Coordinates of C-alpha atoms and ligand atoms in Angstrom, one line a residue:
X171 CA 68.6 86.8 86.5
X172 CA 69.2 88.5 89.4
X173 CA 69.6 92.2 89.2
X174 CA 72.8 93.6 90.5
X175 CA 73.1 96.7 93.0
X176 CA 73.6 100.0 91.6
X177 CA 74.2 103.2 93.2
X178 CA 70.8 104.4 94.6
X179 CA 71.1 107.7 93.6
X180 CA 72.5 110.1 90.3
X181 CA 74.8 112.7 89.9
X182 CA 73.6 116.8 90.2
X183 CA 76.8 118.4 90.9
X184 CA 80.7 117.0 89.7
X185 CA 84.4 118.2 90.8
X186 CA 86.7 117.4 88.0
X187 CA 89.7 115.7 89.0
X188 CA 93.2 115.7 86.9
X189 CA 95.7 113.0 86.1
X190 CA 99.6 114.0 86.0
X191 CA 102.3 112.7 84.6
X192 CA 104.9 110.3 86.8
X193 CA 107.8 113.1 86.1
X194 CA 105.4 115.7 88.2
X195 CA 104.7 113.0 90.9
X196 CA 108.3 112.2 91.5
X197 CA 109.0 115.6 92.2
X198 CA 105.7 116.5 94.0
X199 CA 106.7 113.8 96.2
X200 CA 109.9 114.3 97.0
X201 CA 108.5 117.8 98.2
X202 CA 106.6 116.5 100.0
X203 CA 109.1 114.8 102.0
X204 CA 107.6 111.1 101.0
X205 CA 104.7 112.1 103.2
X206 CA 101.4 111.6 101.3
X207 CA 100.0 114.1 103.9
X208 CA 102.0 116.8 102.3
X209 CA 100.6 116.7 98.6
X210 CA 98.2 119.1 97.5
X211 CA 95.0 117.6 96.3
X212 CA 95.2 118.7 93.3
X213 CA 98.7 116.4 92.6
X214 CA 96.3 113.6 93.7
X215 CA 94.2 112.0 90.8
X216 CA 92.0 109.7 93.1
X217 CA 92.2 110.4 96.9
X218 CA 91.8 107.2 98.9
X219 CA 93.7 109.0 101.7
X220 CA 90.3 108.9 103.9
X221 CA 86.7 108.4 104.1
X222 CA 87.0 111.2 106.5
X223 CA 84.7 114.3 105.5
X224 CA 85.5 113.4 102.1
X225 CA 82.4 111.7 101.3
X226 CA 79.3 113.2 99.2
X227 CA 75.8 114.8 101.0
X228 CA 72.6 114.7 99.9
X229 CA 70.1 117.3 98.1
X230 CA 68.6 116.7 101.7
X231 CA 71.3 117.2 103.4
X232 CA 72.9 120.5 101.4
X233 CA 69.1 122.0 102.3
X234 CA 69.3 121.5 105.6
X235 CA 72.7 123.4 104.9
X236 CA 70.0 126.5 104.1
X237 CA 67.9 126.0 106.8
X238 CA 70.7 126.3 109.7
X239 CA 70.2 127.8 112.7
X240 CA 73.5 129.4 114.0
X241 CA 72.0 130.6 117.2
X242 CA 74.5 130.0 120.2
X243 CA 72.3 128.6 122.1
X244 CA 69.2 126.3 121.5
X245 CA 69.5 126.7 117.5
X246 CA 66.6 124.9 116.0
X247 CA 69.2 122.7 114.1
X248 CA 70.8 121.4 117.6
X249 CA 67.3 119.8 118.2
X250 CA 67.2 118.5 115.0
X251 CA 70.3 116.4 115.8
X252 CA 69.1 115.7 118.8
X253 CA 66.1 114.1 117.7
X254 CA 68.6 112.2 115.5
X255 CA 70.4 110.8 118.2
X256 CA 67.9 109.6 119.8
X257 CA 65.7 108.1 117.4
X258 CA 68.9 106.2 115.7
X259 CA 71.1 105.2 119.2
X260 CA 68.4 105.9 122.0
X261 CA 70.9 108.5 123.9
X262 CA 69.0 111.3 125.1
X263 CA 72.0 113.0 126.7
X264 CA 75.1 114.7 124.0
X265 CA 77.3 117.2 123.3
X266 CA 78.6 118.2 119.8
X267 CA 81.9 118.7 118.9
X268 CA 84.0 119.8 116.0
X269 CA 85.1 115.8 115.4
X270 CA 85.8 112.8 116.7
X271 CA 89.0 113.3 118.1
X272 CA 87.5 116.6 120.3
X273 CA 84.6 114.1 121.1
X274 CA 87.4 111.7 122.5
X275 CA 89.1 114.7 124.3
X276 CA 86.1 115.7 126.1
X277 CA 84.9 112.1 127.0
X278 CA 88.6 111.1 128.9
X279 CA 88.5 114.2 130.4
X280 CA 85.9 113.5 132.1
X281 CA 86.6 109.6 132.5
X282 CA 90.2 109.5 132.5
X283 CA 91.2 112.7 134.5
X284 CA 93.8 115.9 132.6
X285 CA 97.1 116.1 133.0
X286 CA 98.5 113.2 134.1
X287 CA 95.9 111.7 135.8
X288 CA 95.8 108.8 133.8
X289 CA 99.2 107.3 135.1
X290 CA 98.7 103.7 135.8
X291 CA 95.3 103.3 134.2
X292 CA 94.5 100.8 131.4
X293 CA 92.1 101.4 128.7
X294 CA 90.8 98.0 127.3
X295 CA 89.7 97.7 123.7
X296 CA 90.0 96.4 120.6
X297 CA 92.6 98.4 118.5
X298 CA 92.4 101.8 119.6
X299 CA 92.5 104.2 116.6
X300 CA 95.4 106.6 117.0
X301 CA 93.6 109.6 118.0
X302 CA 91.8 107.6 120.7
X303 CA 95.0 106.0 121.6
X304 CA 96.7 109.6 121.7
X305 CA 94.5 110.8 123.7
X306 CA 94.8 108.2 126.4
X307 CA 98.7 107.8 125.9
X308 CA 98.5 111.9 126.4
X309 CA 97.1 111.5 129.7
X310 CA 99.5 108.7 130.9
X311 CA 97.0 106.1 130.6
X312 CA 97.7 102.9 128.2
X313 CA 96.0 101.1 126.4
X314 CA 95.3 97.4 126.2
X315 CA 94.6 96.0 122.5
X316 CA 92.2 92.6 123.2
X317 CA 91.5 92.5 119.4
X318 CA 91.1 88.2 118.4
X319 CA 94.3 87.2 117.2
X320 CA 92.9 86.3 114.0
X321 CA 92.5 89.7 112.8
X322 CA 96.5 90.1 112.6
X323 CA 96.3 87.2 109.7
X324 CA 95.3 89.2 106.7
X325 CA 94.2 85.6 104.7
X326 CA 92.4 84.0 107.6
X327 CA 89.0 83.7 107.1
X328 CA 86.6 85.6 110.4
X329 CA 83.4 87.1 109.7
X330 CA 84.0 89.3 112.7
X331 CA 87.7 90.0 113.1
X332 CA 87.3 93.0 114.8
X333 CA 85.6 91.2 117.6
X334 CA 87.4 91.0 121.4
X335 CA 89.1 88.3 122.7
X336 CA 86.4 87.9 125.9
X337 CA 88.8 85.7 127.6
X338 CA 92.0 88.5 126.9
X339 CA 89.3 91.0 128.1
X340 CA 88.2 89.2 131.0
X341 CA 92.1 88.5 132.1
X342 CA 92.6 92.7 131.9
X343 CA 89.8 93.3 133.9
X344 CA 90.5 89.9 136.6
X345 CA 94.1 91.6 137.3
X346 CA 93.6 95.7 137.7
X347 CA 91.5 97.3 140.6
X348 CA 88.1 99.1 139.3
X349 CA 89.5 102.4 139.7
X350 CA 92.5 101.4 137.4
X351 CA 89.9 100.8 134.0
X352 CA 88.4 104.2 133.6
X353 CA 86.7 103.0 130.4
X354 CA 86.8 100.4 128.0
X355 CA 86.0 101.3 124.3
X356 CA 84.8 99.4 121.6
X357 CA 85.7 100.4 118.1
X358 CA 82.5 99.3 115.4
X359 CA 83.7 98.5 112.9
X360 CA 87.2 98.3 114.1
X361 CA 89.2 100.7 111.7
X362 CA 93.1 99.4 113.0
X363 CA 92.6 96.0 112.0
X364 CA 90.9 96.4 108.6
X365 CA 87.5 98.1 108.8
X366 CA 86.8 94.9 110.1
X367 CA 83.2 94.7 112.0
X368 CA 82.2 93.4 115.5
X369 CA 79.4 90.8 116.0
X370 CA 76.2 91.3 117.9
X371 CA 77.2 88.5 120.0
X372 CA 80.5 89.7 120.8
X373 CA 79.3 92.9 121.6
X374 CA 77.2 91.6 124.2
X375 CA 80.1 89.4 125.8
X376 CA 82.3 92.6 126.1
X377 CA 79.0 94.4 127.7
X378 CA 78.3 91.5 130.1
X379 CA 82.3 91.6 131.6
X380 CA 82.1 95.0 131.7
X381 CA 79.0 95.4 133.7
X382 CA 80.4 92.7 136.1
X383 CA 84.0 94.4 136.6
X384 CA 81.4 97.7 137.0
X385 CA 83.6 99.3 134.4
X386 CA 81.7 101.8 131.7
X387 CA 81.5 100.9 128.2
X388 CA 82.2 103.5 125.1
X389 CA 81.5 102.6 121.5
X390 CA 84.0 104.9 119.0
X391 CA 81.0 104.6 116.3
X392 CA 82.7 106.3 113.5
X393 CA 81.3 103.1 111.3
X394 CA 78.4 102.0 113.1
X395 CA 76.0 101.7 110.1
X396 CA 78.8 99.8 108.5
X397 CA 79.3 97.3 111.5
X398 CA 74.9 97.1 111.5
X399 CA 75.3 96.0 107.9
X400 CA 77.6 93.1 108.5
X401 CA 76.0 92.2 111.5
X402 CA 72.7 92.0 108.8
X403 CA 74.5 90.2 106.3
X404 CA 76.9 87.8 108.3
X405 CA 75.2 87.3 111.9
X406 CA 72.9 84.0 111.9
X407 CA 69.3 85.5 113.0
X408 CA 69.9 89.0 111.5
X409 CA 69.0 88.5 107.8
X410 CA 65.6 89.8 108.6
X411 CA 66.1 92.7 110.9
X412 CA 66.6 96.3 109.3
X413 CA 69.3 98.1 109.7
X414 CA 67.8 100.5 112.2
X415 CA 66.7 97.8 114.6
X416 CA 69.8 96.2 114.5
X417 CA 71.8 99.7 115.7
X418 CA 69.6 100.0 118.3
X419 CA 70.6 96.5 119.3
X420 CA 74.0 97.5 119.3
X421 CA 74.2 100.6 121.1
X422 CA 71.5 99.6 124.1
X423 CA 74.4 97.5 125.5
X424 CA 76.7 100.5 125.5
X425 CA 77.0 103.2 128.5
X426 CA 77.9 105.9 125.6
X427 CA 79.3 106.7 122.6
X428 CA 82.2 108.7 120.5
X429 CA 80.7 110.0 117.2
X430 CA 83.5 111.4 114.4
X431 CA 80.5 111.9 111.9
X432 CA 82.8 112.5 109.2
X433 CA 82.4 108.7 108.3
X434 CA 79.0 107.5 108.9
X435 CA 77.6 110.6 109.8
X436 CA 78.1 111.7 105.9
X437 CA 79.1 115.2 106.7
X438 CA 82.4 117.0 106.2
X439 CA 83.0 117.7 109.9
X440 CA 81.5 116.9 113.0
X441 CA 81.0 114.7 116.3
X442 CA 79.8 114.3 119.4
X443 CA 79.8 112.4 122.3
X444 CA 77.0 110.9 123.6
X445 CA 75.9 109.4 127.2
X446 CA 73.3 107.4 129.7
X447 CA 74.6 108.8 132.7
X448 CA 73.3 112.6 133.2
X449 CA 76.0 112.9 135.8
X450 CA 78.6 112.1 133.6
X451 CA 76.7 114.3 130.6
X452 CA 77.4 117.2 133.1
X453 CA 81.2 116.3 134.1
X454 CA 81.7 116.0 130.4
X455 CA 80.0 119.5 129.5
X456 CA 81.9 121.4 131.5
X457 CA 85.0 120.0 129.5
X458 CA 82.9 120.5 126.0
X459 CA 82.7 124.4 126.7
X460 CA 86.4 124.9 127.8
X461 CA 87.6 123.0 124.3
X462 CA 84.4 123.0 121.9
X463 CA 82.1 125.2 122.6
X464 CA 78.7 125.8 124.2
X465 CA 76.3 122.7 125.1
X466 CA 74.0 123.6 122.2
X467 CA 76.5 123.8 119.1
X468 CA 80.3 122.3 120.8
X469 CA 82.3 123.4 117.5
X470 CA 80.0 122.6 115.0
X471 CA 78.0 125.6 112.9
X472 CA 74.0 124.7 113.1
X473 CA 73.9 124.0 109.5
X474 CA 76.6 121.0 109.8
X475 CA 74.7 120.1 112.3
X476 CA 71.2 120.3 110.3
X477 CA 73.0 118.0 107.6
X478 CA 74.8 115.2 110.1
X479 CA 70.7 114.5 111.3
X480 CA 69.9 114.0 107.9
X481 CA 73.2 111.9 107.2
X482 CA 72.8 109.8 110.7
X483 CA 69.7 108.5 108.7
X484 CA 70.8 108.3 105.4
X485 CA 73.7 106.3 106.7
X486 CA 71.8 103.2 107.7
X487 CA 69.7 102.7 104.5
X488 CA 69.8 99.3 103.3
X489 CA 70.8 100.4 99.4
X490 CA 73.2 103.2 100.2
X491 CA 74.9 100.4 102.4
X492 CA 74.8 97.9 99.7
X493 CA 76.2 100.0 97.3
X494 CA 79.1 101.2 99.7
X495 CA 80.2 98.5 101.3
X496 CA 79.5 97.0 97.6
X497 CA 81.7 99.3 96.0
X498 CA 84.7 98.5 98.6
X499 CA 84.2 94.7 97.4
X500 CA 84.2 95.1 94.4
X501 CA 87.6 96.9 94.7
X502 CA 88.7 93.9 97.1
X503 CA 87.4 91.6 94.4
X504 CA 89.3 93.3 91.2
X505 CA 93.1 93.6 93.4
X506 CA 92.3 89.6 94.6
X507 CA 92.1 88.7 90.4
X508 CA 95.5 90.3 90.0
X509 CA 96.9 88.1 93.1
X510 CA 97.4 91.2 95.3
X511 CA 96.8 90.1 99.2
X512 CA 94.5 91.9 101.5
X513 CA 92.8 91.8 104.5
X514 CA 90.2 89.3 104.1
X515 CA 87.4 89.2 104.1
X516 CA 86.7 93.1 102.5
X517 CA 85.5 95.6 105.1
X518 CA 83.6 98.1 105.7
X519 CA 85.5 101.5 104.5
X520 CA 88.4 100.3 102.9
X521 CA 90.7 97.7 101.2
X522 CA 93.4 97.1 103.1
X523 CA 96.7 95.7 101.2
X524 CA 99.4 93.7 102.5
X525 CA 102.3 95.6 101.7
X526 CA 105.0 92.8 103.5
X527 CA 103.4 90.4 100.8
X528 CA 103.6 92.9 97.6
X529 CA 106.9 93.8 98.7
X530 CA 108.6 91.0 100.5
X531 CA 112.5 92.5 100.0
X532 CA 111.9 96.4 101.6
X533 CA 113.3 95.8 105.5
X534 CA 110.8 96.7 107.8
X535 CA 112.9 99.3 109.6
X536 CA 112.6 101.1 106.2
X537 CA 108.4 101.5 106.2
X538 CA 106.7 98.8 104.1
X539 CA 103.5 100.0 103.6
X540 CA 104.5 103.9 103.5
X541 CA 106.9 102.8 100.5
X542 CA 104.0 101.0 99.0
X543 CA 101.8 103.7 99.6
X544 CA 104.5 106.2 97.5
X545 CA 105.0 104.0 94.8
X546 CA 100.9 103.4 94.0
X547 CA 101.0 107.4 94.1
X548 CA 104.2 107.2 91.6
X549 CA 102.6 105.0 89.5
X550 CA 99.1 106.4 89.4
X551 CA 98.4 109.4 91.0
X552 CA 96.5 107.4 93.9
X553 CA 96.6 108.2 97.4
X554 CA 96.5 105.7 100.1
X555 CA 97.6 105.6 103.4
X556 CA 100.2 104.1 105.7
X557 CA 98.5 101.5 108.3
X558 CA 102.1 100.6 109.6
X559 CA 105.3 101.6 111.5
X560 CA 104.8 105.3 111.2
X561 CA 101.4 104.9 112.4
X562 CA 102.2 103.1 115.2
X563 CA 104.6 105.4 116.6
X564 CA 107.4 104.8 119.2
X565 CA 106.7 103.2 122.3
X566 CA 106.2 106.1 125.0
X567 CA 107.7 103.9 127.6
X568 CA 111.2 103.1 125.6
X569 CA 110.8 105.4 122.5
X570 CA 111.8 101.9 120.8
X571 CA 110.1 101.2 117.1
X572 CA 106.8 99.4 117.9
X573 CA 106.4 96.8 114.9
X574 CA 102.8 96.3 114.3
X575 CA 101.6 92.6 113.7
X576 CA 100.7 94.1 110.1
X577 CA 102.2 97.0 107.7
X578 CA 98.9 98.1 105.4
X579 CA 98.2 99.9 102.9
X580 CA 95.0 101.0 102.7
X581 CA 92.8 102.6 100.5
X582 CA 90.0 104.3 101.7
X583 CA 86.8 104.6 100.1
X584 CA 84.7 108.5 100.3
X585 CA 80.9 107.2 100.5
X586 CA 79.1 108.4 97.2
X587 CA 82.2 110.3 95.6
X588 CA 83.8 107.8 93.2
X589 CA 83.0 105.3 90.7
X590 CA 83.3 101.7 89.7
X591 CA 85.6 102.9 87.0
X592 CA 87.9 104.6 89.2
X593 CA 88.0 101.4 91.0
X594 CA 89.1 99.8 88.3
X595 CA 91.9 102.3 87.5
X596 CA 92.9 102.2 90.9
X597 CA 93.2 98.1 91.2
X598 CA 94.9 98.6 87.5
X599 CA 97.5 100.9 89.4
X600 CA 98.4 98.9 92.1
X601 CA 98.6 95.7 89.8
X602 CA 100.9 97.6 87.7
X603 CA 103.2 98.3 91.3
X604 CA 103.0 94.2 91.9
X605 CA 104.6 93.7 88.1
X606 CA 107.7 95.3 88.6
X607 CA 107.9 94.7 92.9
X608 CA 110.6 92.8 93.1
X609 CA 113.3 96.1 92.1
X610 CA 111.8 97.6 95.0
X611 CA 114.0 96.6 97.4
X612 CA 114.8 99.6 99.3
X613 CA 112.1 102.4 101.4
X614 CA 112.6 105.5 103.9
X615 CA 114.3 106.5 106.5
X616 CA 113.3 109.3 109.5
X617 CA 114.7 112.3 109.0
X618 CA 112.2 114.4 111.1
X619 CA 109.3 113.5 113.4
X620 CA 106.8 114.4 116.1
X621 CA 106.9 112.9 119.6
X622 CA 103.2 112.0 119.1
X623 CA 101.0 111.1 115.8
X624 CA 104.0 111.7 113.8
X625 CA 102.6 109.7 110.8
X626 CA 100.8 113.2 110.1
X627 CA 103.8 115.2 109.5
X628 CA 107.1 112.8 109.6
X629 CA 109.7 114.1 106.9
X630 CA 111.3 111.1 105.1
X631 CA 114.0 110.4 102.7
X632 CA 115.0 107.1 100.5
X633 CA 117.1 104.6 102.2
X634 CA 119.4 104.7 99.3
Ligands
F0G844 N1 87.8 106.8 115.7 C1 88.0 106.1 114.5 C2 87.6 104.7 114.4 C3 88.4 106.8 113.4 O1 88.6 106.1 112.3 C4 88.7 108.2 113.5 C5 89.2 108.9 112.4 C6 88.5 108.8 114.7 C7 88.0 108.1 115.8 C8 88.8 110.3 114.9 O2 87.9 111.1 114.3 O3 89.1 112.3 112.5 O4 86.8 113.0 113.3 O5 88.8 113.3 114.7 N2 89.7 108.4 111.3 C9 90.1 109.0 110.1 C10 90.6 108.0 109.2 C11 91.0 110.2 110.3 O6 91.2 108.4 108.2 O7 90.4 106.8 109.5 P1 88.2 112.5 113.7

């Protein structure tokens, strides 16, 4: 027969984890003001909050922790990453910074303008994450989700359902003047709508408008190895390529790149933002020594940055990325037996659950998925998080309720950190939730929030 994958590597070092009883995460939770942000870790039995930093490095990795060079300026360990860069995306021109977000701060500040500048510009994309699309918003820009419609159906089949709508694209770029589209950025794979990847061929369409409309193109490449593998596995003519030939693919149609190498970069903190254009490299560094730091380290200590040139590598090996986006499947695969919807088909970092179909009678003024996401933590000690209202935010224009097309629940996946079998407890948990949804009828209500991001620190309280 044919052999199954298996997790191509074994365990040195383990951090136990605790379960609780319900009566402690009832009142843990209401403490935490039903945010899940709030808990301590150690209420949480299995933290599927993020793949963030969270996952697990390498004996590689922890000794390039050792060999770290925290010079301030040209650090051996800076070069190290450098070479990285360039070997796996063919940048020659970056700057570090403490994570992606910083990266994203640094990049619009060059592209976009400060203050206000960005008042009647339009940032094009495919569902901007909500750092990317605070950042923009913060500057008076907008942004312009072009993401193909059928990534807003959770149970319609798409290979590629983070891909752009060319023609949507196209129609953004026909109707504003040049200087209105400071940048357009691609998301791979495209976190908002499901960890849901972006085809090779797709990523050349949005390139090609782009270049004609003479408008720069930025990946956000938080998952890039991710997105390589599906391109490997699901793109006809890819089978055969490896994984690092197929990245190069990708990025040589891009004009630069945002980096939070807390995913795919398998460290616990980390960016950077990369270029082609040495001019803009120099606009931008200016920027990345007012908020990050010198050229040379831009927040991060040299041994983080010793360990993300190892885990830039690491990241696009064909078994780790088996087993990884195996593992996430096989989660997808064990909540689809016990009839729980989710975003098909499985992605890259994440299951992603339906939470209007597992609770169909919870209004959606009262937070769907955030209600879903309390009562998996109620029933099981797992935390998720809410891809929904809360997330959304107000609109900045009318401070109205913005309804996403989708309330989610998702559960994110730390590379190398769990097991199968807590995969099975946590599909076990959730099924458990789906048995008794339908006396959960009511959610939460507001009682505190911020003007921007609240999802991070909003203070609810039951409807009832
Ligand atoms: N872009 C994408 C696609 C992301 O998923 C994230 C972070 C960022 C940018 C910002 O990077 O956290 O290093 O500042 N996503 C995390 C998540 C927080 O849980 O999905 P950061």
């Amino acid at each position: 027969m044919e052999l199954p994958w298996a997790e191509p590597y074994r365990m040195k070092t383990i951090e136990p984890i605790r379960r609780s009883t319900r009566e402690d995460r009832a009142a843990w939770i209401r403490e935490a003001k039903y945010n899940l942000f709030n808990l301590r870790s150690e209420q949480v039995y299995i933290d599927l909050l993020t793949d963030s930093g969270t996952g697990a490095m390498s004996s590689a990795q922890w000794a390039e922790m050792m060999l770290g060079d925290e010079s301030y300026a040209g650090a051996s360990s800076y070069y190290k990453l450098k070479d990285s860069i360039e070997e796996v995306f063919g940048f020659t021109s970056f700057l570090p910074c403490h994570q992606g977000r910083a990266a994203e701060n640094v990049l619009f500040s060059a592209l976009i303008g400060v203050g206000d500048a960005g008042a009647g510009k339009v940032v094009p994309g495919n569902s901007h994450f909500d750092t990317t699309k605070g950042h923009i918003e913060f500057r008076k820009a907008r942004t312009i989700d072009c993401t193909i419609a059928e990534a807003f159906d959770t149970q319609a089949d798409h290979p590629f359902k983070g891909n752009v709508d060319l023609g949507k694209l196209k129609a953004v770029l026909e109707s504003h003047p040049r200087e209105a589209v400071p940048v357009c950025i691609l998301t791979i794979t495209c976190n908002s709508s499901g960890g849901q990847p972006v085809s090779m061929e797709n990523i050349e369409g949005v390139s090609a408008l782009c270049r004609t409309h003479g408008v720069p193109l930025f990946f956000d490449s938080a998952r890039f190895a991710e997105n390589a593998y599906f391109i490997k596995t699901r793109e006809r003519g890819y089978a055969d390529k490896d994984v690092r030939s197929i990245v190069r693919e990708m990025f040589s149609y891009a004009d630069g790149m945002t980096m939070s190498s807390k995913k795919d970069g398998i460290v616990n903190i980390g960016g950077f933002v990369a270029f082609r254009d040495e001019a803009l490299w120099q606009k931008a560094s200016t920027f990345n020594i007012m908020f990050e730091g010198f050229n040379t380290y831009g927040g991060m200590a040299g041994r983080d940055m010793g360990a993300l040139s190892v885990g830039l590598k690491e990241a696009c090996e064909l078994d780790y990325l088996e087993s990884r986006v195996g593992q996430v499947a096989y989660l997808g695969g064990l909540l689809t037996e016990y009839g729980i919807a989710v975003q098909r088909p499985y992605g890259g970092h994440a299951i992603f659950v339906d939470a209007r179909r597992l609770l169909p009678t919870v209004p959606k003024e009262e937070f769907i998925a955030q209600t879903l996401g309390i009562e998996l933590y109620l029933e099981a000690g797992v935390r998720g998080i809410e891809i929904g209202t809360l997330l959304a935010d107000r609109d900045p224009d009318t401070g109205e309720e913005r309804y996403p097309a989708l309330e989610l629940l998702r559960l994110a996946i730390p590379r190398r950190t769990y097991t199968n079998d807590h995969m099975k407890y946590i599909a076990a948990g959730l099924a458990n939730v789906k048995e008794r949804a339908a006396s959960i009828r009511r959610g939460y209500r507001i009682v505190r929030e911020a003007p921007i991001m609240r999802h991070f620190t909003v203070e609810l309280t039951p409807a009832e």
